[in-house]
Coordinates of C-alpha atoms and ligand atoms in Angstrom, one line a residue:
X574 CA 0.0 0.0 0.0
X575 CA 1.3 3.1 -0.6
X576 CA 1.6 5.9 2.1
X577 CA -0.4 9.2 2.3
X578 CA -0.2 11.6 -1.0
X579 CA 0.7 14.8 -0.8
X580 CA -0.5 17.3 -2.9
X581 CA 0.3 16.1 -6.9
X582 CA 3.3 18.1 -8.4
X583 CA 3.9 19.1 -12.1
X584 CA 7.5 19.7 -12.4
X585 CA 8.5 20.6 -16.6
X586 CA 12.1 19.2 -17.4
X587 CA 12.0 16.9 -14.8
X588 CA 13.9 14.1 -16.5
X589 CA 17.4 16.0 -16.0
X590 CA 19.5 18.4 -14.1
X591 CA 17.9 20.6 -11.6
X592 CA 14.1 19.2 -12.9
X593 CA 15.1 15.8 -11.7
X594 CA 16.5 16.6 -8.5
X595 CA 13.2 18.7 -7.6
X596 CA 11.4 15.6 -8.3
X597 CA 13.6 13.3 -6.3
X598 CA 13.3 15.8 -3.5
X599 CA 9.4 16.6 -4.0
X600 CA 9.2 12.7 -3.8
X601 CA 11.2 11.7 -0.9
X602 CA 8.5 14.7 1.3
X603 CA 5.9 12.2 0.0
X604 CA 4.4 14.0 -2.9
X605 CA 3.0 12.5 -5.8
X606 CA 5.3 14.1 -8.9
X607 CA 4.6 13.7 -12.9
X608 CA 7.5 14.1 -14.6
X609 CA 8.7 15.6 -18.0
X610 CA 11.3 16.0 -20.2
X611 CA 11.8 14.8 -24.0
X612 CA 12.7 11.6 -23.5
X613 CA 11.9 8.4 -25.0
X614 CA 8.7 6.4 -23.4
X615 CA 11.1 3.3 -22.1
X616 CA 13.1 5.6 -20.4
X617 CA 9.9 7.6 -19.3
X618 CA 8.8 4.2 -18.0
X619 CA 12.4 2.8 -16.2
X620 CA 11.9 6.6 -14.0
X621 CA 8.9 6.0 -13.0
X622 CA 8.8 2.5 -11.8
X623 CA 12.4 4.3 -9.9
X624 CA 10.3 6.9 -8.4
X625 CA 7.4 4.4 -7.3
X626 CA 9.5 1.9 -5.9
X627 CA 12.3 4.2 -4.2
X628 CA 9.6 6.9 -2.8
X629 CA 6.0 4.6 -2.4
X630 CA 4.8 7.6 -4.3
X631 CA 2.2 7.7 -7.1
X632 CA 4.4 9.2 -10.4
X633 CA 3.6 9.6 -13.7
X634 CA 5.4 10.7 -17.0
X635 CA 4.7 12.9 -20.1
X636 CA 7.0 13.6 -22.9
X637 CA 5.0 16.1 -24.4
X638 CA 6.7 18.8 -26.3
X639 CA 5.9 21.5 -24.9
X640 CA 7.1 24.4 -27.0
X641 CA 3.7 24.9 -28.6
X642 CA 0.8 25.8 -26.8
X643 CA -0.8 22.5 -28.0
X644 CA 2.3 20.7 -26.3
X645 CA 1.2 22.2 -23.0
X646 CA -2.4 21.6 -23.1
X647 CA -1.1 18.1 -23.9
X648 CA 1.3 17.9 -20.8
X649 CA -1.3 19.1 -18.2
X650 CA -4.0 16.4 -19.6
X651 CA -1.1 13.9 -19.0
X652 CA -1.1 14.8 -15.9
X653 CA -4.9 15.3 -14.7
X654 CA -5.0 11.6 -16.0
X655 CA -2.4 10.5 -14.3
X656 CA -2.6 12.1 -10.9
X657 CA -5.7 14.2 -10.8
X658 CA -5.2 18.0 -10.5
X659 CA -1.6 19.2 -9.6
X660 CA -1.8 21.8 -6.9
X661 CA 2.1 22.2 -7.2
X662 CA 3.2 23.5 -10.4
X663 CA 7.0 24.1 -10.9
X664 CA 8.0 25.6 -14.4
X665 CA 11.5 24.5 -14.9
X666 CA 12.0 23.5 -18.0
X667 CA 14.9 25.3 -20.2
X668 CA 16.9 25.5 -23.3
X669 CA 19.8 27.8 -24.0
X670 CA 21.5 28.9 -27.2
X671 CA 24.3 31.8 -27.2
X672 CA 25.2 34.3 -29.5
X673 CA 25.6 37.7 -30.5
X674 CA 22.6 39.9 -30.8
X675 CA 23.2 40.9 -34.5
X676 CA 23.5 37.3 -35.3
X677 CA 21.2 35.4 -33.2
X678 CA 19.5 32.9 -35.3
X679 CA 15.5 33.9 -35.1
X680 CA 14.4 29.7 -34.6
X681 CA 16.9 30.1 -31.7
X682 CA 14.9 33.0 -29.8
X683 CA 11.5 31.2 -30.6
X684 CA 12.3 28.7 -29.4
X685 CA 13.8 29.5 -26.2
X686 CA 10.9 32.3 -25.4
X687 CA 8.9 29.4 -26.0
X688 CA 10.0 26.8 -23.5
X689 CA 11.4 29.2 -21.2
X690 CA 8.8 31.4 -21.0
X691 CA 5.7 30.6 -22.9
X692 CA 5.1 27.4 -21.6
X693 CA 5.2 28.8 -18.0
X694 CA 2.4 31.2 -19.2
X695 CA 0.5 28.2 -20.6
X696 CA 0.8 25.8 -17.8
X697 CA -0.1 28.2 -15.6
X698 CA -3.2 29.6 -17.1
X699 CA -4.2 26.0 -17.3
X700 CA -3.8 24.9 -14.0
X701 CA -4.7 27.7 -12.1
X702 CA -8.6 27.3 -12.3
X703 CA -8.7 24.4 -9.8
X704 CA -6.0 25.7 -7.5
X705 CA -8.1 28.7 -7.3
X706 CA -11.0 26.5 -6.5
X707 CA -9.5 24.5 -3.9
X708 CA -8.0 28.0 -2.3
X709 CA -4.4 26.6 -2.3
X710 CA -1.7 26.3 -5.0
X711 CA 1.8 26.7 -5.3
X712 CA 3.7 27.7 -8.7
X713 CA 7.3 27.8 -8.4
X714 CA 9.2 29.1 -11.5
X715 CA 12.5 28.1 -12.1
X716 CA 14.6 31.5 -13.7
X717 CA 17.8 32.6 -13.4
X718 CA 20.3 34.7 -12.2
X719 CA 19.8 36.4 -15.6
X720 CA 16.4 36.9 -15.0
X721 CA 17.9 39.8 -12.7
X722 CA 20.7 40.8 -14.7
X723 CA 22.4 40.1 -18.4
X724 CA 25.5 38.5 -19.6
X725 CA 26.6 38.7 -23.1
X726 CA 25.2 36.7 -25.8
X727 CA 22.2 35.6 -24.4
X728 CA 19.5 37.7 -25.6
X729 CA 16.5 35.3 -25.8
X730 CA 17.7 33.5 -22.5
X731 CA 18.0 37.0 -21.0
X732 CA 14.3 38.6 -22.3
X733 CA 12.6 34.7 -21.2
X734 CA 14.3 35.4 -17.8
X735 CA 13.4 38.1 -17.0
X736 CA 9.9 37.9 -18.7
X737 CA 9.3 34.5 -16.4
X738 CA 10.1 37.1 -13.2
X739 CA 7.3 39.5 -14.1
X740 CA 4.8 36.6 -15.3
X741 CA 5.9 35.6 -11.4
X742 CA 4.6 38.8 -10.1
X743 CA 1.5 39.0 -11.6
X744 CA 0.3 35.7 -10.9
X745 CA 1.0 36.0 -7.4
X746 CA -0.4 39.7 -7.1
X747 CA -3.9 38.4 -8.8
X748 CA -4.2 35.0 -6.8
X749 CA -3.0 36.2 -3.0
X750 CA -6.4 36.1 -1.9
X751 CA -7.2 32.7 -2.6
X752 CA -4.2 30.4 -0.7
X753 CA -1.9 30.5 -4.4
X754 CA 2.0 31.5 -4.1
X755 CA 4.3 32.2 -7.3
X756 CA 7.8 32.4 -6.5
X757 CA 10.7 32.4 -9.1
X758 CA 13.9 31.1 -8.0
X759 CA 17.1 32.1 -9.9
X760 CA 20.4 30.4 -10.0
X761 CA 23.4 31.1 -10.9
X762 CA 26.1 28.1 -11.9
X763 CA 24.1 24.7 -11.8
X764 CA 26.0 21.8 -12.3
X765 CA 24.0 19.9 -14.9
X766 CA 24.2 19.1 -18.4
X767 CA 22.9 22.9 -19.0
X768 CA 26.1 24.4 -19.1
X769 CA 27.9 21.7 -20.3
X770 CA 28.9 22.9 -23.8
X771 CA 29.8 26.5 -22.2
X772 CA 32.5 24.6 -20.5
X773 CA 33.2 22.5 -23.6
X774 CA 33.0 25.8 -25.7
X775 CA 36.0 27.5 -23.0
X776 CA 38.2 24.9 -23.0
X777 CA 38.1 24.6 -27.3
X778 CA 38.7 28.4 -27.3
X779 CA 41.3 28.6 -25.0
X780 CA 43.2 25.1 -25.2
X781 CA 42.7 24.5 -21.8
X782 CA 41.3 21.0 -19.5
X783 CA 37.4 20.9 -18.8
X784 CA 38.3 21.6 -15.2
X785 CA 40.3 25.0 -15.8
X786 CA 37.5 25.7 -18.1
X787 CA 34.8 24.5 -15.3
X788 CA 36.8 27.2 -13.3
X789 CA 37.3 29.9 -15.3
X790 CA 33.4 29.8 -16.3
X791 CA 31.9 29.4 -12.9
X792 CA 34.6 32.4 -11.1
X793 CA 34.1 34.4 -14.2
X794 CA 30.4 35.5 -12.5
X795 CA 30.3 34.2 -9.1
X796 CA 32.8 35.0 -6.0
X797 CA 31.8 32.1 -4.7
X798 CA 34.0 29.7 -7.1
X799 CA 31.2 26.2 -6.4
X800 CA 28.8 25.6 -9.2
X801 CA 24.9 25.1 -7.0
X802 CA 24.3 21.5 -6.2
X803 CA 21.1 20.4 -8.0
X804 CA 19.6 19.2 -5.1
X805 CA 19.7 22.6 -3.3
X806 CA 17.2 24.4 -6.0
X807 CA 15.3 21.0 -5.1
X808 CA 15.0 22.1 -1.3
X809 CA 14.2 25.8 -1.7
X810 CA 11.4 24.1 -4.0
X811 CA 9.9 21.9 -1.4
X812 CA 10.4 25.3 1.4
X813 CA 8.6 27.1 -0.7
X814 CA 5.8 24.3 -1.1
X815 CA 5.4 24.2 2.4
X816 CA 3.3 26.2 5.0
X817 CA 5.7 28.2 7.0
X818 CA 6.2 29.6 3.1
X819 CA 2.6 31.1 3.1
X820 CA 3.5 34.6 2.6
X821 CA 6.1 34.3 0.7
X822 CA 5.7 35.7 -2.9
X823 CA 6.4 37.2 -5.9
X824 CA 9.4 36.9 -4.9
X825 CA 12.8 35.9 -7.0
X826 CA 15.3 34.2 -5.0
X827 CA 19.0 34.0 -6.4
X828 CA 20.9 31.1 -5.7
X829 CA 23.7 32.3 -7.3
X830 CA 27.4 32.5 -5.1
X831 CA 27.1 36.0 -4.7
X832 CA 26.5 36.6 -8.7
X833 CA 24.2 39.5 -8.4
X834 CA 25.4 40.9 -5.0
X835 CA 28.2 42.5 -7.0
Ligands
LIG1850 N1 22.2 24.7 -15.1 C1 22.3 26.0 -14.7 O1 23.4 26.4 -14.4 C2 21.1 26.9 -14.6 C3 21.3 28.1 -14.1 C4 20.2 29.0 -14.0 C5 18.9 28.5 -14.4 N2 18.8 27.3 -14.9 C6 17.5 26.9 -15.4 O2 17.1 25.7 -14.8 C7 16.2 25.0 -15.6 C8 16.7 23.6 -15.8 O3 18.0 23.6 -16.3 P1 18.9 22.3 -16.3 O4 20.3 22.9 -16.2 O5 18.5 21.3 -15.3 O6 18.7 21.8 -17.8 P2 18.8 20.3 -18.5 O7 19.2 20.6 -19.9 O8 19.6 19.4 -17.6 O9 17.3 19.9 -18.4 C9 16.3 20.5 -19.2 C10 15.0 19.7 -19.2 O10 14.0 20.4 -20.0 C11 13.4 19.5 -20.9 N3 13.0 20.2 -22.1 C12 13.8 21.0 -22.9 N4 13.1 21.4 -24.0 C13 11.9 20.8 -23.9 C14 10.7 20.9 -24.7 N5 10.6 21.5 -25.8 N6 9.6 20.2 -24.3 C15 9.7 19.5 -23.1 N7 10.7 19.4 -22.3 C16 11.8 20.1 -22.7 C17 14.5 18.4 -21.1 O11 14.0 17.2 -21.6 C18 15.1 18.3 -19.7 O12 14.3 17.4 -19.0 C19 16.1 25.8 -16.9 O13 15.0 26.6 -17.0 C20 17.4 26.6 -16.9 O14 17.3 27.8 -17.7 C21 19.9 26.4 -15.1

């Protein structure tokens, strides 16, 4: 038999990185998590009979692609099949793509407005109807540091940030009579396969090891030279989902080393 449910959690991009360690630590508090990511369906499968079996949790799994509104009316019917109505709704998933402004491909920004920010808006105009109904909801958005402040060559990245902070603010100004939160939290270095080819891309360019280039990336921004541990974001997460977190939001909260205390 399995124990007592917590409320049902949506986490987007939960089949890597910081996604997968929300919904590792969502699960081990007891929730029931549906998770996401564009994987394949056997690998969907081997996760969730992983999350069932470590956490005695009810989990299910969408790959829906949800760039497209229709990919995100798709994801939360996934997930009102599989689990009923999530009253926890974290928007993490992300993509990146760098380059000049002048020559930033225009696929490139669509797509990352898109999945970084459009789906948030989606997902959260879907789901919001029944968390107002049952006077309680949490929607946690996963930003950045640069949804606070810009580096080079990351226009789209940058505008989706930032864009995902004031879609933050709004939601949580027009739902904090009815028991709803909306928080955005924003990291800074994350170590997961995100910023892998920026450390690829440093170490190429200047003919040095991954780890220099791990270095030199990470102190480039932060004074504190440690890239985040997933499994923090995954904690502030759950805080934030609980009830001594009630009056907390529209709020963005930097995880970031000191990044944007400079
Ligand atoms: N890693 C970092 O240093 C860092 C720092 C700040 C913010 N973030 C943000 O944290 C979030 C997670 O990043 P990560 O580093 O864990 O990335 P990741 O690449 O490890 O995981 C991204 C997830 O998003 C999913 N995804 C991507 N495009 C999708 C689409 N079109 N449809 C459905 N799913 C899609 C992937 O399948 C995967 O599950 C992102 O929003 C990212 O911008 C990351």
């Amino acid at each position: 038999m399995q124990r007592e449910q917590k409320q049902p959690v949506l986490i987007t991009g939960s089949t890597s990185g910081i996604g997968l360690a929300i919904a590792h630590t969502m699960a081990r508090a007891g929730h029931a998590i549906m998770l996401h990511g564009l994987t394949s369906p056997e690998e969907g499968e081997d996760l969730q009979r992983q999350f069932r079996s470590e956490y005695d949790i009810a989990c299910g799994f969408s790959n829906a692609d949800i760039a497209t509104e229709t990919g995100c009316a798709q994801l939360a019917a996934d997930t009102r099949e599989a689990l009923g109505n999530p009253g926890i709704l974290v928007n993490n998933a992300g993509v990146q793509h760098t380059a000049e402004t002048h020559e930033f491909p225009a696929e490139q920004w669509q797509n990352i407005l898109a999945i970084n920010l459009s789906a948030a808006f989606f997902l959260t105009r879907d789901l919001l109807p029944d968390m107002r109904a049952n006077d309680w909801g949490r929607i946690v958005n996963i930003s950045s540091v640069h949804g606070l402040v810009a580096s080079q060559q990351k226009a789209a990245y940058c505008a989706a940030k930032h864009g995902l902070i004031g879609l933050t603010k709004v939601v949580a100004l027009e739902n904090a009579d009815r028991g709803i939160t909306a928080n955005a939290i924003c990291p800074g270095w994350v170590e997961t396969p995100l910023i892998q080819p920026q450390i690829e891309a440093i170490a190429r360019e200047e003919n040095i090891d991954i780890e220099a280039a791990r270095t030199q990336l990470i102190g480039a921004k932060q004074p504190l030279p440690h890239a985040t541990n997933p499994e923090a974001i995954g904690e502030l997460v759950l805080y934030l989902c609980g009830e001594f977190a009630r009056t907390i939001t529209g709020t963005s909260l930097p995880v970031d080393g000191g990044w944007t205390a400079q």
